[in-house]
Coordinates of C-alpha atoms and ligand atoms in Angstrom, one line a residue:
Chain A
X1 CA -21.4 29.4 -14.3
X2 CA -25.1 30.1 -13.9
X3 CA -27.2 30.0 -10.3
X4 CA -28.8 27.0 -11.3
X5 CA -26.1 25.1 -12.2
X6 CA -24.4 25.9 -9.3
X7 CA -27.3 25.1 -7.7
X8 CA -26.9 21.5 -8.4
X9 CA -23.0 21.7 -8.5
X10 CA -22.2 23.0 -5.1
X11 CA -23.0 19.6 -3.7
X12 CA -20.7 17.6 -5.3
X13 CA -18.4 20.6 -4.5
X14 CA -18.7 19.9 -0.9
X15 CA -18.6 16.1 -1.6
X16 CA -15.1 16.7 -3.4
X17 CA -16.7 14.6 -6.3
X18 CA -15.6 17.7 -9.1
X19 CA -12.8 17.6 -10.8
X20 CA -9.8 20.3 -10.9
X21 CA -12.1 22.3 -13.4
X22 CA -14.8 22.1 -12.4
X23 CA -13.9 22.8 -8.5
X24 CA -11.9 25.8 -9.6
X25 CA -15.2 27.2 -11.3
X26 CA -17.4 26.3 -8.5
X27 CA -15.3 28.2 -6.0
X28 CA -14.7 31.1 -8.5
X29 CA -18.7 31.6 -8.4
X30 CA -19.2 31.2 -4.8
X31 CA -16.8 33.9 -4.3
X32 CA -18.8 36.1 -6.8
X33 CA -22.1 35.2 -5.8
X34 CA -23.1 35.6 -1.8
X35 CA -26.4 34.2 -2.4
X36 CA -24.8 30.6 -3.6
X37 CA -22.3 31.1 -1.3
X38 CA -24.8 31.3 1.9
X39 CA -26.4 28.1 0.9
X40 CA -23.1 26.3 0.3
X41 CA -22.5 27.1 3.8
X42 CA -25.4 26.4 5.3
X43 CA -25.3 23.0 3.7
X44 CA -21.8 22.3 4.8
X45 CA -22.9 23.2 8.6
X46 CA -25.0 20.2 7.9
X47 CA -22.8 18.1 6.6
X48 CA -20.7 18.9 9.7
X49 CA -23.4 18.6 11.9
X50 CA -24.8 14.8 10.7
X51 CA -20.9 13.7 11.3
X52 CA -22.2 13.7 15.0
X53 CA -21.2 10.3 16.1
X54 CA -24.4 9.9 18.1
X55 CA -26.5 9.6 15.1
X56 CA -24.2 6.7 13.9
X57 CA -25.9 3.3 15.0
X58 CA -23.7 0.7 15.8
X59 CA -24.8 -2.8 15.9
X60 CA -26.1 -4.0 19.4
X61 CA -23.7 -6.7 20.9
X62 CA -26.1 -9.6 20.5
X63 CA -26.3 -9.0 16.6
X64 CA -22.3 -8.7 17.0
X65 CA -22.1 -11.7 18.7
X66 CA -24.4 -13.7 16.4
X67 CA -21.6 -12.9 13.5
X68 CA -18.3 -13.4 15.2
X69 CA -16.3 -15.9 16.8
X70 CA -16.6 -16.0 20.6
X71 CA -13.9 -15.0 22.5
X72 CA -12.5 -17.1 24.6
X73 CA -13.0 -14.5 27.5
X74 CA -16.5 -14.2 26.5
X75 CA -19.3 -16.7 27.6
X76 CA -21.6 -17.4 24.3
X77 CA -24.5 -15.8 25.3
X78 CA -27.8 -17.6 24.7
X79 CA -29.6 -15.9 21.5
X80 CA -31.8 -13.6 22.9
X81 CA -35.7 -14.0 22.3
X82 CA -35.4 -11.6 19.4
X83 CA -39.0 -9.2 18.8
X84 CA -40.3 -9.9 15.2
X85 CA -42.0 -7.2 13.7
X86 CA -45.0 -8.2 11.5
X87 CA -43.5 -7.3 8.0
X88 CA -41.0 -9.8 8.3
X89 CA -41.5 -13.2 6.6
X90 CA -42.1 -15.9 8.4
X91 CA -39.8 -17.9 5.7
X92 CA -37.1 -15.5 6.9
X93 CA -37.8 -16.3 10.7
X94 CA -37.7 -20.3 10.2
X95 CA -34.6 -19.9 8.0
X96 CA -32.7 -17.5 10.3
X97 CA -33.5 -19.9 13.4
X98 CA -32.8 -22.9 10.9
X99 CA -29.3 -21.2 10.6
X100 CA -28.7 -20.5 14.0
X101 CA -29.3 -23.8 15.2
X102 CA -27.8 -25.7 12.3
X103 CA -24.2 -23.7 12.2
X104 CA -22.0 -25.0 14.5
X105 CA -19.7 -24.5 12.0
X106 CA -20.2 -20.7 12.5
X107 CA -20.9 -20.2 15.7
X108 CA -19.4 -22.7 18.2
X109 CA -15.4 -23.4 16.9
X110 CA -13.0 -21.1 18.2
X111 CA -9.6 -20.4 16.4
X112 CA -6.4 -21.7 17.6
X113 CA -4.5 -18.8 19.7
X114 CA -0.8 -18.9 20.2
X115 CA 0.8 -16.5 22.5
X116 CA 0.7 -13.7 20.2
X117 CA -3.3 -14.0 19.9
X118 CA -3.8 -14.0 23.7
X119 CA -2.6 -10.2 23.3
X120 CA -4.4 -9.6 20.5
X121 CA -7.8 -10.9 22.3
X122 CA -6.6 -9.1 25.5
X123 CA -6.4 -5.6 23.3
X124 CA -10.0 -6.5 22.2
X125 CA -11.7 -6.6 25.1
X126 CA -9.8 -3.4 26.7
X127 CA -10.8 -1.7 23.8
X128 CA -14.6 -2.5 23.7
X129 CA -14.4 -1.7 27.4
X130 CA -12.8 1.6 26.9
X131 CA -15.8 1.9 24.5
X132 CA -18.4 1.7 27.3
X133 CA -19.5 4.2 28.8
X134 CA -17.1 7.2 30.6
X135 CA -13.6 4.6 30.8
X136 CA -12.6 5.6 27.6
X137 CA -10.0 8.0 29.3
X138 CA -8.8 9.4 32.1
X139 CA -6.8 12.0 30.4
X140 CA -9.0 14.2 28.0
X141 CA -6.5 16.4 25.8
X142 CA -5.5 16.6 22.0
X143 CA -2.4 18.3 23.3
X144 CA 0.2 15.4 23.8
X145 CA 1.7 18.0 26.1
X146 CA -0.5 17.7 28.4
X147 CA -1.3 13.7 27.9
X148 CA 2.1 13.1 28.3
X149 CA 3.3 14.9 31.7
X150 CA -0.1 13.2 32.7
X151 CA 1.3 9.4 32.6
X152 CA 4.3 10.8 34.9
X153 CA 4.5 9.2 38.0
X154 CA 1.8 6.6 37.3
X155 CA 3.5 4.6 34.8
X156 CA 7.4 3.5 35.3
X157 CA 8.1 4.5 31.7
X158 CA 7.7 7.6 30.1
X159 CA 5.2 6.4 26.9
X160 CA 5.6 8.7 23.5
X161 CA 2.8 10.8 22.6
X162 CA 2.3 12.2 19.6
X163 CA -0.4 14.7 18.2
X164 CA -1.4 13.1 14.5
X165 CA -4.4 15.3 13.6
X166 CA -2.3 16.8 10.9
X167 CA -2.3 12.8 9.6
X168 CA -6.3 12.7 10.4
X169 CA -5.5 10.5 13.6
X170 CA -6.0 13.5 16.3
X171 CA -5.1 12.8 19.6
X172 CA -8.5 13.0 22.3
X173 CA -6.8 11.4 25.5
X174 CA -5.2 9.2 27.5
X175 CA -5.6 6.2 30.3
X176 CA -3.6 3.8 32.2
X177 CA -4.6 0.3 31.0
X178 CA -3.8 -3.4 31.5
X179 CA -2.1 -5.8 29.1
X180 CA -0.4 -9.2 29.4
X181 CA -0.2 -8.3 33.3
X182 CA 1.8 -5.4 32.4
X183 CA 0.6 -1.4 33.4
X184 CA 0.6 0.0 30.1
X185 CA -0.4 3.4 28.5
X186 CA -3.5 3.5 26.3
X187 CA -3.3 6.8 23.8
X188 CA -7.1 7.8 22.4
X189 CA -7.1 8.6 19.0
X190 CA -9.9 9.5 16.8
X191 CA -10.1 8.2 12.8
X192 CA -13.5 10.7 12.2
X193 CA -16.6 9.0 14.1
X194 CA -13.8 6.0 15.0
X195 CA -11.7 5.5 18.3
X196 CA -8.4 3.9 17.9
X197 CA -6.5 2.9 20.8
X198 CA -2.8 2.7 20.7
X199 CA -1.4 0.8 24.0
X200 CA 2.5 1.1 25.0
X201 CA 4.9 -0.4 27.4
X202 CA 8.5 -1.1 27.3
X203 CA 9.8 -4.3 25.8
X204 CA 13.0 -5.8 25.9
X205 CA 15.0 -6.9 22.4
X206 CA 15.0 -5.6 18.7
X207 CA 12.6 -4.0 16.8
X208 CA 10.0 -6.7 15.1
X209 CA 7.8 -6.3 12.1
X210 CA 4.5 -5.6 12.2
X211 CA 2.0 -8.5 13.1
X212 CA -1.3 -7.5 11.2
X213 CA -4.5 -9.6 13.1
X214 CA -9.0 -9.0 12.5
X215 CA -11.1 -10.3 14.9
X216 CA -14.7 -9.9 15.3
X217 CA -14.7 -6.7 12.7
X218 CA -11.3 -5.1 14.6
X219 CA -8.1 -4.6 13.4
X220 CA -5.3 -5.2 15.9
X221 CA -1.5 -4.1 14.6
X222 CA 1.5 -5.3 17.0
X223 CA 4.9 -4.4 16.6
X224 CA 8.3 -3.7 19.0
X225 CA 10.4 -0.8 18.3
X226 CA 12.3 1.7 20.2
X227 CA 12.4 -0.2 23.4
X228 CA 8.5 -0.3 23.5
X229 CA 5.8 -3.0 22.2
X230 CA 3.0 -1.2 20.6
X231 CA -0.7 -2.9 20.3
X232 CA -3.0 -0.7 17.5
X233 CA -6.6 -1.6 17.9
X234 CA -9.7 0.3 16.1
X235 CA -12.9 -1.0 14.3
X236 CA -11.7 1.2 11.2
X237 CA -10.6 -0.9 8.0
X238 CA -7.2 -2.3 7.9
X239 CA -6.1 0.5 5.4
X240 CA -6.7 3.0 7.9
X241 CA -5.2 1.4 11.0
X242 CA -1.9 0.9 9.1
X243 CA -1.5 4.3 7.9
X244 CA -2.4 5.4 11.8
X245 CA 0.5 3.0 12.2
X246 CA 2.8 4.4 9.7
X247 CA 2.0 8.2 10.6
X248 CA 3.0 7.2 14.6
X249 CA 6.1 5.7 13.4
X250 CA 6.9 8.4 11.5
X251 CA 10.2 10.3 13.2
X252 CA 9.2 13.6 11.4
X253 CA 8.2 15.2 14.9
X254 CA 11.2 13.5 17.2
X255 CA 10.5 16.7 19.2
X256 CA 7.3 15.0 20.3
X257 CA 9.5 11.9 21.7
X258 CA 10.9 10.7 24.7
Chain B
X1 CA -8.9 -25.3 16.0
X2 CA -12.4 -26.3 17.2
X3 CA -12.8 -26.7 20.8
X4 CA -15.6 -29.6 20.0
X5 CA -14.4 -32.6 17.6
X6 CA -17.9 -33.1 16.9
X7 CA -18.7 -29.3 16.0
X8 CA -15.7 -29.2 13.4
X9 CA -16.7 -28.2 10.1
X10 CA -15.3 -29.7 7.2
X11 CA -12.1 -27.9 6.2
X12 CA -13.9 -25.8 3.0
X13 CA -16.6 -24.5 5.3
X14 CA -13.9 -23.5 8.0
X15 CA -12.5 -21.4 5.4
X16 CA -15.5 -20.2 3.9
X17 CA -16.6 -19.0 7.8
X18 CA -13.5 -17.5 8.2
X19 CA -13.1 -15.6 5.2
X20 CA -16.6 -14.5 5.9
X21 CA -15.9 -13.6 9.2
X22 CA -13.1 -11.9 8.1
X23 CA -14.4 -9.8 4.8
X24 CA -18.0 -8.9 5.5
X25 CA -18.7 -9.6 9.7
X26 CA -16.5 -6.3 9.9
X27 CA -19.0 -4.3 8.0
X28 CA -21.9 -5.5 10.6
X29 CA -21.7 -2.1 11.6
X30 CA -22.2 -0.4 8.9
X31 CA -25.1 -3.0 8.0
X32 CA -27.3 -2.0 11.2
X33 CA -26.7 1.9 10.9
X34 CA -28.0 1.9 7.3
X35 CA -30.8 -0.7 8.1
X36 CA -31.6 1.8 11.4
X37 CA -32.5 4.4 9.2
X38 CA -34.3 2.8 6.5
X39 CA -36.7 0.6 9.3
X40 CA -36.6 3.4 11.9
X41 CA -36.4 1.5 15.0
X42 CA -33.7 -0.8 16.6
X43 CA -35.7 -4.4 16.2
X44 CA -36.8 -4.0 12.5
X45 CA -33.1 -3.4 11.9
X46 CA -31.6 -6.4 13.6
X47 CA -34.7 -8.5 11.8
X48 CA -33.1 -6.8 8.3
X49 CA -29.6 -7.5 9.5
X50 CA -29.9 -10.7 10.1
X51 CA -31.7 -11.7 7.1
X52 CA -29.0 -9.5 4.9
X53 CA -26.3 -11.4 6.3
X54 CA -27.7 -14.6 5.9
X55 CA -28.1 -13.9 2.4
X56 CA -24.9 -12.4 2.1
X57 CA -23.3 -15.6 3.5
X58 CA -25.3 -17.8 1.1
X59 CA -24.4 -15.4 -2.1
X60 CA -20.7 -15.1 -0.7
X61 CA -19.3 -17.8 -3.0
X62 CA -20.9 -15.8 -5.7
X63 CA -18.8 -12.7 -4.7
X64 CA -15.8 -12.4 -6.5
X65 CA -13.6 -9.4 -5.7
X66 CA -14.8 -5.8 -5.6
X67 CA -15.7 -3.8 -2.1
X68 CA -17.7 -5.8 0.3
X69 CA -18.5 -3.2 1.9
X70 CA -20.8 -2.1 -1.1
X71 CA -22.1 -5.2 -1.8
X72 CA -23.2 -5.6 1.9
X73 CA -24.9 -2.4 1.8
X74 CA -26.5 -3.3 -1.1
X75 CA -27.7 -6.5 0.1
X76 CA -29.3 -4.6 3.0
X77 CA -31.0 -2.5 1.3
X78 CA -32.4 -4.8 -1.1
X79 CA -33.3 -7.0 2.4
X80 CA -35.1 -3.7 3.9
X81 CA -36.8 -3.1 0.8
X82 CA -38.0 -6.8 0.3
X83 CA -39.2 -7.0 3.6
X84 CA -41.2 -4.6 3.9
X85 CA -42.9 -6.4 0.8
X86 CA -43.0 -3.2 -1.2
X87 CA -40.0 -4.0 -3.6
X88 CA -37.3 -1.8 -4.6
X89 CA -38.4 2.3 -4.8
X90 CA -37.7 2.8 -8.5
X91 CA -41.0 3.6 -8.9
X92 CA -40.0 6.9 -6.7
X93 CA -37.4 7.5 -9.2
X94 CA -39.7 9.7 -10.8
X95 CA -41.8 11.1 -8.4
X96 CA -38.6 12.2 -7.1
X97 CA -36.2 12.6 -9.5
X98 CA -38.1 13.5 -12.7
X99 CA -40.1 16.2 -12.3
X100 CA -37.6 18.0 -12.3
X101 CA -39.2 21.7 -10.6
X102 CA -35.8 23.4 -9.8
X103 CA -34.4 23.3 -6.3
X104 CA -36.8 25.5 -4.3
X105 CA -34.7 28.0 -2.2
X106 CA -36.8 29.4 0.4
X107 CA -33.4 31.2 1.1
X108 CA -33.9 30.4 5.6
X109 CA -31.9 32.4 7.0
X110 CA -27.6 30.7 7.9
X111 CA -28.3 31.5 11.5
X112 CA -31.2 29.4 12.0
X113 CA -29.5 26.1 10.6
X114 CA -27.0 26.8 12.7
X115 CA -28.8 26.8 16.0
X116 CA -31.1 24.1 14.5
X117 CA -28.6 21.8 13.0
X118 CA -26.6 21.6 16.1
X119 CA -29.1 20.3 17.8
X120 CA -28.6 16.1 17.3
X121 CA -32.2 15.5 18.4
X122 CA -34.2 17.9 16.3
X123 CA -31.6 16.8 13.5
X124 CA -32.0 13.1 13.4
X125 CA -36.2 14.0 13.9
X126 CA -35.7 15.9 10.6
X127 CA -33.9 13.1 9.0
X128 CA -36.1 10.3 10.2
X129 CA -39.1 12.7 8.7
X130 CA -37.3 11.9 5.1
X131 CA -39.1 9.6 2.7
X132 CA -36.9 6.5 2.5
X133 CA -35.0 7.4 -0.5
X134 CA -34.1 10.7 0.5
X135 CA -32.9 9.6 4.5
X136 CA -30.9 6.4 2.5
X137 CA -28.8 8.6 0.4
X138 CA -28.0 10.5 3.1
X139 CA -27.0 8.3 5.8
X140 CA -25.2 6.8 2.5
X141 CA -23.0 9.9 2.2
X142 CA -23.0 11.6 5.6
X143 CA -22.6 8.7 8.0
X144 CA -21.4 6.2 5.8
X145 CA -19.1 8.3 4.0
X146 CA -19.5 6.4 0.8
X147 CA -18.7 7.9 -2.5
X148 CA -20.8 9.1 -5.1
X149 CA -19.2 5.9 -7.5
X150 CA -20.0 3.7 -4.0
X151 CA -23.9 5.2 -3.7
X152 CA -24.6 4.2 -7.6
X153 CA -23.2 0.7 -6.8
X154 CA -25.2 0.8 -3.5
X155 CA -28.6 1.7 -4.3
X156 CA -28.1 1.0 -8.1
X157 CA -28.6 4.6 -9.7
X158 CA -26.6 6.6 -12.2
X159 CA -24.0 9.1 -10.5
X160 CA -26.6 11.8 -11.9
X161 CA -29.2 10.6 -10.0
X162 CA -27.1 10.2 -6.5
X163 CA -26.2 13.9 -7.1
X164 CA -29.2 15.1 -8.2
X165 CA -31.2 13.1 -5.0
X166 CA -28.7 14.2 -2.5
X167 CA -29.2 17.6 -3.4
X168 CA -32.9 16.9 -2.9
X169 CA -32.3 15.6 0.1
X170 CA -30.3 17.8 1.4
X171 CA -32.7 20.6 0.6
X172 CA -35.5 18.9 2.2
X173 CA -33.7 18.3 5.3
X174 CA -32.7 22.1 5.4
X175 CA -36.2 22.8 5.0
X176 CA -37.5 20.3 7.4
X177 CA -34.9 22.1 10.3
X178 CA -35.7 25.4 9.4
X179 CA -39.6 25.5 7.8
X180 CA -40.9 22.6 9.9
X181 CA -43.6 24.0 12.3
X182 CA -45.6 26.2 9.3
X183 CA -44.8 23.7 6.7
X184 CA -45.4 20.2 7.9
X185 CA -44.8 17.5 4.8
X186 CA -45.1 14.1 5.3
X187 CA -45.2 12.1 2.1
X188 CA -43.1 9.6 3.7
X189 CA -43.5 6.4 1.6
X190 CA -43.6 4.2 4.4
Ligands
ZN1 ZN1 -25.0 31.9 -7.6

């Protein structure tokens, strides 16, 4: 492989985009050549360094709010006034307001909720809370062995903690949290820029299957095992969240148990 | 179950809200962060957002299948790009793409991305300094974490052209941390 080539080549390298081949020949010439090899790493520092979370917008909660089902804890706001810039057409405006005050479809029914979904509305808001500004834990550790010993004397159960970075799910921290009326123990995990929270607390009879639930753009996995009922909320996609799920369930560290 | 009798939609456009609501409302987020950095400030991109998704939910009995998430994006982008009453940037394709002068390597020293590229505020400066095309493929990839396959299906290129652009990109944002004050370039096509 020439310098040019590679040149062009070491992106996709860094994307994992090349096949066996040609990954195997990219890394043979950046181990031959310490000119391509400086600017591979300078561009992966880059890479690494736009990850930074606070470069990823999120949309602001009245745009949220606009999209999703109230929840029944949450008032419906009034839309804001929203600021127009000049580029946009008016067509757009009178639609958009046409929309908004036309849908009561979208915007004003709110789903039945059984038992079950009071929890799963309850993990919701706990969660965007946690999201706000310093609450998201009271514990800050990715070593469970410290997170753990942590919940000891607060909590009358001993919650399990386990460190899942190896799975991609590393463990930032801890807090004490509410849920159903119950003190419960809220482990932080991190899915890349993503926060899932996994809350615990002991539950009485036999292990139940997993209840799968999305609302307003989260995914909220329930299940009972082990003694324990287990609520799994993040804003990553479904696929994710269950694999979080499976990887905690996962008995291959029962050292990190009880 | 609606909470107002008179506010119940019929039972297809229930359905239709809540497999919307379902499918493409979680993918809001994504929507805004890649309308923030094509419009550059927080009100242009709700105005985008808004209008995307309206569109989305009027197209969305046209979707059949595939990842929303792509579609969504695409749907943005088209919005941003409609918007601003310029039309889509493939006339950039060449000024970018096609004169193809090789990748310039002004060869800055490791060290100084490294200080530089730490730094969030001088990085997201350099980024917002990118001409649109360049700053869209690369809050594609680097925030967004899309694919190569899900750029092309994004911003409607060949898998060439993403590569060939994000290495362009990614050039000119090294340059624009490390050569900025003694080189200032601002073709930004805005
Ligand atoms: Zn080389």
């Amino acid at each position: 492989m020439m310098c040019d080539d590679a040149g062009l080549l070491m992106h996709a390298y860094l994307d994992d985009e090349l096949d066996a081949a040609g990954s195997a020949a990219m890394a043979r010439h950046l181990d031959a050549c310490a000119a391509c090899k400086a600017r591979y790493e300078t561009y992966a520092i880059m890479q690494k360094a736009l990850s930074e979370p606070t470069l990823y917008r999120r949309a602001p909660d009245a745009l949220r709010a606009r999209w999703s089902t109230p929840a029944p804890a949450v008032a419906a706001r009034p839309h804001a006034a929203r600021r127009r810039s000049p580029w946009v057409f008016a067509a757009a405006a009178g639609f958009a307001a046409a929309m908004l005050l036309s849908t009561p479809a979208w915007l004003h029914w709110l789903p039945a909720r059984g038992v079950g979904d009071a929890v799963v509305a309850q993990a919701i808001s706990s969660h965007v809370r946690s999201l706000q500004g310093e609450h998201l834990m009271d514990v800050v550790s990715t070593d469970q062995h410290t997170v753990k010993p942590w919940f000891e004397g607060k909590l009358d159960f001993s919650p399990r903690v386990k460190d899942l970075a190896a799975e991609g799910f590393p463990l930032v921290g801890g807090r004490l949290d509410a849920l159903e009326g119950h003190s419960v123990a809220a482990l932080v995990y991190k899915r890349r820029l993503h926060v899932i929270n996994l809350f615990q607390w002991p539950a009485e009879g036999t292990a139940s299957a997993q209840a799968i639930a999305q609302e307003h753009g989260y995914t909220v996995i329930r299940w009972t095992g082990d003694g324990m009922r287990y609520v799994a909320i993040s804003d990553v996609n479904e696929g994710d969240l269950k694999q979080f799920v499976l990887a905690f369930q996962n008995e291959a560290n029962p050292a990190m148990t009880r | 179950m609606p909470t107002e009798p008179n506010a119940r939609p019929s039972g297809a456009d229930a359905a239709r809200s809540e497999r919307f609501e379902a499918q493409v409302v979680p993918y809001l987020d994504a929507a805004y962060n890649l309308a923030f950095w094509l419009a550059h400030n927080p009100a242009d991109a709700q105005d985008v957002v808004q209008e995307a998704m309206l569109r989305a939910l009027r197209y969305f009995d046209s979707f059949h299948g595939g990842d929303v998430r792509v579609w969504l994006l695409a749907i943005v982008r088209n919005t941003f790009y409609t918007l601003r009453g310029r039309g889509l940037p493939d006339a950039l394709h060449e000024e970018l793409d096609d004169d193809i002068h090789p990748l310039v390597d002004d060869a800055p020293s490791p060290e100084a991305v490294t200080l530089l590229a730490v730094d969030v505020g001088a990085l997201q400066a350099a980024l917002e300094r990118l001409p649109a095309p360049l700053r869209e493929i690369l809050v594609l990839r680097e925030l967004e974490e899309c694919s190569y396959k899900e750029i092309a299906g994004i911003t409607g290129q060949k898998i060439g052209t993403v590569m060939s652009r994000l290495a362009r990109a990614r050039e000119r944002l090294r340059n624009e941390l490390t050569c900025r004050p003694k080189e200032v370039r601002r073709h930004d096509v805005r």
